[in-house]
Amino acid sequence: MDNSKTVRVPRPRSLLVFEPFPSSRGWAWPSRRANTVFVIALAAQLLVLFGINHYYGLHEADLPPLSGDVSAPGTDADFDWYALEPKRELAWVPCYSGQKCARLLLPFDYDTPDGPTTAIALRMKPATDKKNYRGTIFLNPGGPGGSGTEFVGRLGKNIGDVVGPSFDLLGFDPRGTGFTTPVAWCFNSDSERAIWTTQEGHQLLNASDHSVGLFHARAKLLGERCQTRIGGEWGIGRFVSTPNVARDMLEISQMLGQDKLQYWGFSYGSVLGQYFAAIYPDKVKRLIVDGVYDAENYKAALWNTNIVDVDRAVDALFDFCHQAGPDKCALYDSSPDKIRRRFFRVLEHVKQNPITIPLAEPPAIITHKALLAQFFYATYKPLTMYAPVVNTMHAIETGNTAALTALAPLIVSPIECKCGDRPDPAFRGDNEVTFAIACGDGEERAWDLGEYRKWYRGLEHQSHLMAPMWGIYWMQCAEWPIRAKSRWTGPLAAKNTSHPILVVSAKYDPVTPLPDARNVQKRYAGAGLLVQDSYGHCSLSSPSLCTAKHVRRYFEEGTLPADGTLCDVEELPLVGKRDSSGLQALSAEDAQLLVSLRGLSEGMPVHRGL
């Protein structure tokens, strides 16, 4: 299905909740019954096109499975991780239709091997080409806090089509996350956490007004609560550090009979890859960092280089909308600048006039903050998420409540009551474990309002629009009381690695920019750099046969791309396929690879952080 096509939606007479903006287009006004049918049909199509991905506050929930690896209810989908006995050696059991699962006991503290342990959840998609078997590739989807077991389940088949059939793919839930126990959670249930999140309200963070007081109080309280729940001498919060996870990967790799690591890490996974290559440079067989955050900046807990290119991704929406034309972009106008003015006119209007959606289930209110969050996270995956953004803004502009009712789950996420005995694994990686890992890894600093305002002004210089979306990280880490027992204080660099690493970056990544990737490449001797000419977070946000073939060649042969390699993509946001005639001439293998890449661009998770 071509996601670039926009559904034209009529404006109902009786459901307007505010006076619509003037529009140059005419609309047919159907009956109420027709509106009801339309809402159901559009909602169904949106769920098919974009998955059940929705926003609450400052995060997007992960999309549903796309790879087909997760079985239907009643079969392997009922696999109970907690019934699987954790052991000190790898003891695989069949799971998820042809895959293998295990829970591995590893020490909290490698200096105290007989002390408390963590049970690491591992999920493997075995290689299908046993004759040319090349070992296991470890995967990390980001976060920090994203679930590797879920990542392999949802996208393992697609990743396998990229790297080839001769590799096992291993996803694991790092310490404190997912099905790994104990979890680094500070709330008793998902519902309790959701209630805490709602108390933030609809106010945006701005260092020049009173909002700082609210957000700082929340950061301080969360830190204090987590100290009581996961702190203390043997609290899990002290042992979720990235150096510990790097050691876990080495231990698991060696248990698999592989002395050196093969790894592909995305976003925060790029930080984990940098740590591994710096701490164990002689244990690198193949290592790709994709969507790269400079780990030196991360280790310093600065968080001040991330959004230098986010405004480029913002501006790209208006350019792609104009290029796509009126049949594919609901906000189309005669120039990108006119589209931009219409877009920001709507955004400014909603700041003073939030939109009510009485027929949504449950009823919802669209606020300026909700729209900004939707747009920010759309910059992570423009190919699949720019269409809902422009459809939302157009529906507000024209007063089309029927369309807004259908779009509501993509804008404001309702809270569900999940008050069971066992918390949901929270695969999204958008809970407090993000801070447990990132702030515990970072350098300690005391909260200082003047320093914070200075730091925030630097963010505003990068992007005045999106600074509120990133403004919490320095603040939360300043109020994070749990220090990692083991921190890496050496340089995140290597004069030599046993095989050169490969650094991969989109040209305009909204949160892990290309300048960071270039800095990382320079610090690891012999490293290669592959740049993908695209907008979005990590290379998987846009399908590129060129990128995929370089990745496969690197894993199979160890070959780095030539200096200055720039890979085109096969599809553009809103516009669609770049060369349909050329795509028709693809080999069967490349055509299937392109389908898998499209699935990856749809299914790549979006986390609150990285």
mmCIF file with all atom_site columns, N, CA and C in Angstrom, residues 519-570:
data_model
loop_
_atom_site.group_PDB
_atom_site.id
_atom_site.type_symbol
_atom_site.label_atom_id
_atom_site.label_alt_id
_atom_site.label_comp_id
_atom_site.label_asym_id
_atom_site.label_entity_id
_atom_site.label_seq_id
_atom_site.pdbx_PDB_ins_code
_atom_site.Cartn_x
_atom_site.Cartn_y
_atom_site.Cartn_z
_atom_site.occupancy
_atom_site.B_iso_or_equiv
_atom_site.pdbx_formal_charge
_atom_site.auth_seq_id
_atom_site.auth_comp_id
_atom_site.auth_asym_id
_atom_site.auth_atom_id
_atom_site.pdbx_PDB_model_num
ATOM 1   N N  . ASN A 1 519 ? 32.520 13.140  14.482 1.00 0.00 ? 519 ASN A N  1
ATOM 2   C CA . ASN A 1 519 ? 33.409 13.177  15.645 1.00 0.00 ? 519 ASN A CA 1
ATOM 3   C C  . ASN A 1 519 ? 33.766 11.769  16.114 1.00 0.00 ? 519 ASN A C  1
ATOM 4   N N  . VAL A 1 520 ? 32.776 10.890  16.134 1.00 0.00 ? 520 VAL A N  1
ATOM 5   C CA . VAL A 1 520 ? 33.018 9.518   16.575 1.00 0.00 ? 520 VAL A CA 1
ATOM 6   C C  . VAL A 1 520 ? 33.940 8.803   15.605 1.00 0.00 ? 520 VAL A C  1
ATOM 7   N N  . GLN A 1 521 ? 33.717 8.983   14.319 1.00 0.00 ? 521 GLN A N  1
ATOM 8   C CA . GLN A 1 521 ? 34.581 8.335   13.332 1.00 0.00 ? 521 GLN A CA 1
ATOM 9   C C  . GLN A 1 521 ? 36.053 8.697   13.558 1.00 0.00 ? 521 GLN A C  1
ATOM 10  N N  . LYS A 1 522 ? 36.310 9.949   13.878 1.00 0.00 ? 522 LYS A N  1
ATOM 11  C CA . LYS A 1 522 ? 37.689 10.403  14.053 1.00 0.00 ? 522 LYS A CA 1
ATOM 12  C C  . LYS A 1 522 ? 38.361 9.770   15.270 1.00 0.00 ? 522 LYS A C  1
ATOM 13  N N  . ARG A 1 523 ? 37.587 9.396   16.266 1.00 0.00 ? 523 ARG A N  1
ATOM 14  C CA . ARG A 1 523 ? 38.183 8.893   17.501 1.00 0.00 ? 523 ARG A CA 1
ATOM 15  C C  . ARG A 1 523 ? 38.477 7.385   17.467 1.00 0.00 ? 523 ARG A C  1
ATOM 16  N N  . TYR A 1 524 ? 37.953 6.684   16.473 1.00 0.00 ? 524 TYR A N  1
ATOM 17  C CA . TYR A 1 524 ? 38.194 5.242   16.373 1.00 0.00 ? 524 TYR A CA 1
ATOM 18  C C  . TYR A 1 524 ? 39.000 4.987   15.101 1.00 0.00 ? 524 TYR A C  1
ATOM 19  N N  . ALA A 1 525 ? 40.265 4.670   15.294 1.00 0.00 ? 525 ALA A N  1
ATOM 20  C CA . ALA A 1 525 ? 41.200 4.567   14.179 1.00 0.00 ? 525 ALA A CA 1
ATOM 21  C C  . ALA A 1 525 ? 40.670 3.607   13.108 1.00 0.00 ? 525 ALA A C  1
ATOM 22  N N  . GLY A 1 526 ? 40.712 4.064   11.872 1.00 0.00 ? 526 GLY A N  1
ATOM 23  C CA . GLY A 1 526 ? 40.328 3.231   10.749 1.00 0.00 ? 526 GLY A CA 1
ATOM 24  C C  . GLY A 1 526 ? 38.844 3.112   10.508 1.00 0.00 ? 526 GLY A C  1
ATOM 25  N N  . ALA A 1 527 ? 38.021 3.771   11.331 1.00 0.00 ? 527 ALA A N  1
ATOM 26  C CA . ALA A 1 527 ? 36.567 3.647   11.202 1.00 0.00 ? 527 ALA A CA 1
ATOM 27  C C  . ALA A 1 527 ? 36.094 4.217   9.872  1.00 0.00 ? 527 ALA A C  1
ATOM 28  N N  . GLY A 1 528 ? 35.069 3.599   9.328  1.00 0.00 ? 528 GLY A N  1
ATOM 29  C CA . GLY A 1 528 ? 34.438 4.092   8.114  1.00 0.00 ? 528 GLY A CA 1
ATOM 30  C C  . GLY A 1 528 ? 33.189 4.885   8.433  1.00 0.00 ? 528 GLY A C  1
ATOM 31  N N  . LEU A 1 529 ? 32.786 5.744   7.503  1.00 0.00 ? 529 LEU A N  1
ATOM 32  C CA . LEU A 1 529 ? 31.571 6.538   7.668  1.00 0.00 ? 529 LEU A CA 1
ATOM 33  C C  . LEU A 1 529 ? 30.710 6.379   6.430  1.00 0.00 ? 529 LEU A C  1
ATOM 34  N N  . LEU A 1 530 ? 29.450 6.014   6.646  1.00 0.00 ? 530 LEU A N  1
ATOM 35  C CA . LEU A 1 530 ? 28.465 5.896   5.579  1.00 0.00 ? 530 LEU A CA 1
ATOM 36  C C  . LEU A 1 530 ? 27.346 6.886   5.870  1.00 0.00 ? 530 LEU A C  1
ATOM 37  N N  . VAL A 1 531 ? 27.123 7.827   4.961  1.00 0.00 ? 531 VAL A N  1
ATOM 38  C CA . VAL A 1 531 ? 26.078 8.838   5.128  1.00 0.00 ? 531 VAL A CA 1
ATOM 39  C C  . VAL A 1 531 ? 24.927 8.521   4.172  1.00 0.00 ? 531 VAL A C  1
ATOM 40  N N  . GLN A 1 532 ? 23.733 8.530   4.712  1.00 0.00 ? 532 GLN A N  1
ATOM 41  C CA . GLN A 1 532 ? 22.533 8.301   3.913  1.00 0.00 ? 532 GLN A CA 1
ATOM 42  C C  . GLN A 1 532 ? 21.843 9.635   3.680  1.00 0.00 ? 532 GLN A C  1
ATOM 43  N N  . ASP A 1 533 ? 21.549 9.946   2.436  1.00 0.00 ? 533 ASP A N  1
ATOM 44  C CA . ASP A 1 533 ? 20.981 11.244  2.078  1.00 0.00 ? 533 ASP A CA 1
ATOM 45  C C  . ASP A 1 533 ? 19.486 11.253  2.397  1.00 0.00 ? 533 ASP A C  1
ATOM 46  N N  . SER A 1 534 ? 19.193 11.407  3.696  1.00 0.00 ? 534 SER A N  1
ATOM 47  C CA . SER A 1 534 ? 17.801 11.304  4.131  1.00 0.00 ? 534 SER A CA 1
ATOM 48  C C  . SER A 1 534 ? 17.575 12.126  5.382  1.00 0.00 ? 534 SER A C  1
ATOM 49  N N  . TYR A 1 535 ? 16.303 12.298  5.706  1.00 0.00 ? 535 TYR A N  1
ATOM 50  C CA . TYR A 1 535 ? 15.865 12.917  6.948  1.00 0.00 ? 535 TYR A CA 1
ATOM 51  C C  . TYR A 1 535 ? 15.273 11.825  7.823  1.00 0.00 ? 535 TYR A C  1
ATOM 52  N N  . GLY A 1 536 ? 15.530 11.915  9.138  1.00 0.00 ? 536 GLY A N  1
ATOM 53  C CA . GLY A 1 536 ? 14.971 10.937  10.046 1.00 0.00 ? 536 GLY A CA 1
ATOM 54  C C  . GLY A 1 536 ? 16.041 10.370  10.955 1.00 0.00 ? 536 GLY A C  1
ATOM 55  N N  . HIS A 1 537 ? 15.593 9.587   11.942 1.00 0.00 ? 537 HIS A N  1
ATOM 56  C CA . HIS A 1 537 ? 16.474 9.064   12.973 1.00 0.00 ? 537 HIS A CA 1
ATOM 57  C C  . HIS A 1 537 ? 16.952 7.674   12.604 1.00 0.00 ? 537 HIS A C  1
ATOM 58  N N  . CYS A 1 538 ? 18.267 7.536   12.446 1.00 0.00 ? 538 CYS A N  1
ATOM 59  C CA . CYS A 1 538 ? 18.925 6.287   12.052 1.00 0.00 ? 538 CYS A CA 1
ATOM 60  C C  . CYS A 1 538 ? 18.653 5.974   10.578 1.00 0.00 ? 538 CYS A C  1
ATOM 61  N N  . SER A 1 539 ? 19.489 5.129   10.015 1.00 0.00 ? 539 SER A N  1
ATOM 62  C CA . SER A 1 539 ? 19.362 4.818   8.593  1.00 0.00 ? 539 SER A CA 1
ATOM 63  C C  . SER A 1 539 ? 18.072 4.084   8.282  1.00 0.00 ? 539 SER A C  1
ATOM 64  N N  . LEU A 1 540 ? 17.526 3.335   9.262  1.00 0.00 ? 540 LEU A N  1
ATOM 65  C CA . LEU A 1 540 ? 16.333 2.542   8.999  1.00 0.00 ? 540 LEU A CA 1
ATOM 66  C C  . LEU A 1 540 ? 15.089 3.393   8.808  1.00 0.00 ? 540 LEU A C  1
ATOM 67  N N  . SER A 1 541 ? 15.157 4.695   9.084  1.00 0.00 ? 541 SER A N  1
ATOM 68  C CA . SER A 1 541 ? 13.979 5.543   8.925  1.00 0.00 ? 541 SER A CA 1
ATOM 69  C C  . SER A 1 541 ? 13.603 5.751   7.465  1.00 0.00 ? 541 SER A C  1
ATOM 70  N N  . SER A 1 542 ? 14.509 5.462   6.538  1.00 0.00 ? 542 SER A N  1
ATOM 71  C CA . SER A 1 542 ? 14.217 5.568   5.110  1.00 0.00 ? 542 SER A CA 1
ATOM 72  C C  . SER A 1 542 ? 14.817 4.370   4.387  1.00 0.00 ? 542 SER A C  1
ATOM 73  N N  . PRO A 1 543 ? 14.081 3.743   3.468  1.00 0.00 ? 543 PRO A N  1
ATOM 74  C CA . PRO A 1 543 ? 14.630 2.586   2.754  1.00 0.00 ? 543 PRO A CA 1
ATOM 75  C C  . PRO A 1 543 ? 15.682 2.999   1.737  1.00 0.00 ? 543 PRO A C  1
ATOM 76  N N  . SER A 1 544 ? 16.847 2.367   1.836  1.00 0.00 ? 544 SER A N  1
ATOM 77  C CA . SER A 1 544 ? 17.941 2.640   0.915  1.00 0.00 ? 544 SER A CA 1
ATOM 78  C C  . SER A 1 544 ? 18.627 1.335   0.562  1.00 0.00 ? 544 SER A C  1
ATOM 79  N N  . LEU A 1 545 ? 18.504 0.911   -0.683 1.00 0.00 ? 545 LEU A N  1
ATOM 80  C CA . LEU A 1 545 ? 19.197 -0.296  -1.128 1.00 0.00 ? 545 LEU A CA 1
ATOM 81  C C  . LEU A 1 545 ? 20.707 -0.110  -1.027 1.00 0.00 ? 545 LEU A C  1
ATOM 82  N N  . CYS A 1 546 ? 21.167 1.089   -1.313 1.00 0.00 ? 546 CYS A N  1
ATOM 83  C CA . CYS A 1 546 ? 22.597 1.385   -1.243 1.00 0.00 ? 546 CYS A CA 1
ATOM 84  C C  . CYS A 1 546 ? 23.120 1.155   0.174  1.00 0.00 ? 546 CYS A C  1
ATOM 85  N N  . THR A 1 547 ? 22.434 1.725   1.177  1.00 0.00 ? 547 THR A N  1
ATOM 86  C CA . THR A 1 547 ? 22.862 1.547   2.561  1.00 0.00 ? 547 THR A CA 1
ATOM 87  C C  . THR A 1 547 ? 22.816 0.089   2.957  1.00 0.00 ? 547 THR A C  1
ATOM 88  N N  . ALA A 1 548 ? 21.717 -0.581  2.620  1.00 0.00 ? 548 ALA A N  1
ATOM 89  C CA . ALA A 1 548 ? 21.548 -1.984  3.004  1.00 0.00 ? 548 ALA A CA 1
ATOM 90  C C  . ALA A 1 548 ? 22.665 -2.851  2.432  1.00 0.00 ? 548 ALA A C  1
ATOM 91  N N  . LYS A 1 549 ? 23.064 -2.611  1.203  1.00 0.00 ? 549 LYS A N  1
ATOM 92  C CA . LYS A 1 549 ? 24.106 -3.434  0.579  1.00 0.00 ? 549 LYS A CA 1
ATOM 93  C C  . LYS A 1 549 ? 25.472 -3.164  1.208  1.00 0.00 ? 549 LYS A C  1
ATOM 94  N N  . HIS A 1 550 ? 25.718 -1.917  1.598  1.00 0.00 ? 550 HIS A N  1
ATOM 95  C CA . HIS A 1 550 ? 26.977 -1.630  2.299  1.00 0.00 ? 550 HIS A CA 1
ATOM 96  C C  . HIS A 1 550 ? 27.003 -2.306  3.667  1.00 0.00 ? 550 HIS A C  1
ATOM 97  N N  . VAL A 1 551 ? 25.864 -2.285  4.361  1.00 0.00 ? 551 VAL A N  1
ATOM 98  C CA . VAL A 1 551 ? 25.789 -2.943  5.674  1.00 0.00 ? 551 VAL A CA 1
ATOM 99  C C  . VAL A 1 551 ? 26.038 -4.439  5.526  1.00 0.00 ? 551 VAL A C  1
ATOM 100 N N  . ARG A 1 552 ? 25.405 -5.044  4.544  1.00 0.00 ? 552 ARG A N  1
ATOM 101 C CA . ARG A 1 552 ? 25.577 -6.483  4.339  1.00 0.00 ? 552 ARG A CA 1
ATOM 102 C C  . ARG A 1 552 ? 27.019 -6.811  3.962  1.00 0.00 ? 552 ARG A C  1
ATOM 103 N N  . ARG A 1 553 ? 27.614 -6.013  3.100  1.00 0.00 ? 553 ARG A N  1
ATOM 104 C CA . ARG A 1 553 ? 28.995 -6.257  2.690  1.00 0.00 ? 553 ARG A CA 1
ATOM 105 C C  . ARG A 1 553 ? 29.950 -6.138  3.878  1.00 0.00 ? 553 ARG A C  1
ATOM 106 N N  . TYR A 1 554 ? 29.643 -5.186  4.759  1.00 0.00 ? 554 TYR A N  1
ATOM 107 C CA . TYR A 1 554 ? 30.479 -5.024  5.950  1.00 0.00 ? 554 TYR A CA 1
ATOM 108 C C  . TYR A 1 554 ? 30.384 -6.256  6.849  1.00 0.00 ? 554 TYR A C  1
ATOM 109 N N  . PHE A 1 555 ? 29.171 -6.723  7.124  1.00 0.00 ? 555 PHE A N  1
ATOM 110 C CA . PHE A 1 555 ? 29.026 -7.878  8.007  1.00 0.00 ? 555 PHE A CA 1
ATOM 111 C C  . PHE A 1 555 ? 29.589 -9.148  7.370  1.00 0.00 ? 555 PHE A C  1
ATOM 112 N N  . GLU A 1 556 ? 29.341 -9.352  6.091  1.00 0.00 ? 556 GLU A N  1
ATOM 113 C CA . GLU A 1 556 ? 29.777 -10.593 5.463  1.00 0.00 ? 556 GLU A CA 1
ATOM 114 C C  . GLU A 1 556 ? 31.267 -10.594 5.132  1.00 0.00 ? 556 GLU A C  1
ATOM 115 N N  . GLU A 1 557 ? 31.778 -9.470  4.651  1.00 0.00 ? 557 GLU A N  1
ATOM 116 C CA . GLU A 1 557 ? 33.152 -9.434  4.147  1.00 0.00 ? 557 GLU A CA 1
ATOM 117 C C  . GLU A 1 557 ? 34.072 -8.534  4.959  1.00 0.00 ? 557 GLU A C  1
ATOM 118 N N  . GLY A 1 558 ? 33.502 -7.704  5.828  1.00 0.00 ? 558 GLY A N  1
ATOM 119 C CA . GLY A 1 558 ? 34.323 -6.772  6.599  1.00 0.00 ? 558 GLY A CA 1
ATOM 120 C C  . GLY A 1 558 ? 34.718 -5.529  5.829  1.00 0.00 ? 558 GLY A C  1
ATOM 121 N N  . THR A 1 559 ? 34.088 -5.286  4.680  1.00 0.00 ? 559 THR A N  1
ATOM 122 C CA . THR A 1 559 ? 34.488 -4.194  3.796  1.00 0.00 ? 559 THR A CA 1
ATOM 123 C C  . THR A 1 559 ? 33.818 -2.882  4.192  1.00 0.00 ? 559 THR A C  1
ATOM 124 N N  . LEU A 1 560 ? 34.610 -1.835  4.331  1.00 0.00 ? 560 LEU A N  1
ATOM 125 C CA . LEU A 1 560 ? 34.075 -0.504  4.611  1.00 0.00 ? 560 LEU A CA 1
ATOM 126 C C  . LEU A 1 560 ? 33.749 0.222   3.314  1.00 0.00 ? 560 LEU A C  1
ATOM 127 N N  . PRO A 1 561 ? 32.726 1.085   3.317  1.00 0.00 ? 561 PRO A N  1
ATOM 128 C CA . PRO A 1 561 ? 32.466 1.900   2.120  1.00 0.00 ? 561 PRO A CA 1
ATOM 129 C C  . PRO A 1 561 ? 33.597 2.881   1.892  1.00 0.00 ? 561 PRO A C  1
ATOM 130 N N  . ALA A 1 562 ? 33.746 3.295   0.652  1.00 0.00 ? 562 ALA A N  1
ATOM 131 C CA . ALA A 1 562 ? 34.786 4.277   0.315  1.00 0.00 ? 562 ALA A CA 1
ATOM 132 C C  . ALA A 1 562 ? 34.508 5.595   1.027  1.00 0.00 ? 562 ALA A C  1
ATOM 133 N N  . ASP A 1 563 ? 35.571 6.335   1.317  1.00 0.00 ? 563 ASP A N  1
ATOM 134 C CA . ASP A 1 563 ? 35.413 7.644   1.951  1.00 0.00 ? 563 ASP A CA 1
ATOM 135 C C  . ASP A 1 563 ? 34.486 8.518   1.105  1.00 0.00 ? 563 ASP A C  1
ATOM 136 N N  . GLY A 1 564 ? 33.598 9.217   1.792  1.00 0.00 ? 564 GLY A N  1
ATOM 137 C CA . GLY A 1 564 ? 32.691 10.126  1.097  1.00 0.00 ? 564 GLY A CA 1
ATOM 138 C C  . GLY A 1 564 ? 31.467 9.464   0.501  1.00 0.00 ? 564 GLY A C  1
ATOM 139 N N  . THR A 1 565 ? 31.244 8.191   0.792  1.00 0.00 ? 565 THR A N  1
ATOM 140 C CA . THR A 1 565 ? 30.077 7.506   0.229  1.00 0.00 ? 565 THR A CA 1
ATOM 141 C C  . THR A 1 565 ? 28.796 8.150   0.746  1.00 0.00 ? 565 THR A C  1
ATOM 142 N N  . LEU A 1 566 ? 27.896 8.462   -0.185 1.00 0.00 ? 566 LEU A N  1
ATOM 143 C CA . LEU A 1 566 ? 26.598 9.033   0.143  1.00 0.00 ? 566 LEU A CA 1
ATOM 144 C C  . LEU A 1 566 ? 25.529 8.203   -0.545 1.00 0.00 ? 566 LEU A C  1
ATOM 145 N N  . CYS A 1 567 ? 24.661 7.595   0.238  1.00 0.00 ? 567 CYS A N  1
ATOM 146 C CA . CYS A 1 567 ? 23.645 6.701   -0.307 1.00 0.00 ? 567 CYS A CA 1
ATOM 147 C C  . CYS A 1 567 ? 22.315 7.423   -0.478 1.00 0.00 ? 567 CYS A C  1
ATOM 148 N N  . ASP A 1 568 ? 21.720 7.272   -1.643 1.00 0.00 ? 568 ASP A N  1
ATOM 149 C CA . ASP A 1 568 ? 20.376 7.777   -1.877 1.00 0.00 ? 568 ASP A CA 1
ATOM 150 C C  . ASP A 1 568 ? 19.346 6.854   -1.230 1.00 0.00 ? 568 ASP A C  1
ATOM 151 N N  . VAL A 1 569 ? 18.118 7.356   -1.132 1.00 0.00 ? 569 VAL A N  1
ATOM 152 C CA . VAL A 1 569 ? 17.009 6.549   -0.634 1.00 0.00 ? 569 VAL A CA 1
ATOM 153 C C  . VAL A 1 569 ? 16.007 6.337   -1.761 1.00 0.00 ? 569 VAL A C  1
ATOM 154 N N  . GLU A 1 570 ? 15.186 5.309   -1.595 1.00 0.00 ? 570 GLU A N  1
ATOM 155 C CA . GLU A 1 570 ? 14.246 4.935   -2.651 1.00 0.00 ? 570 GLU A CA 1
ATOM 156 C C  . GLU A 1 570 ? 12.890 5.614   -2.527 1.00 0.00 ? 570 GLU A C  1
#
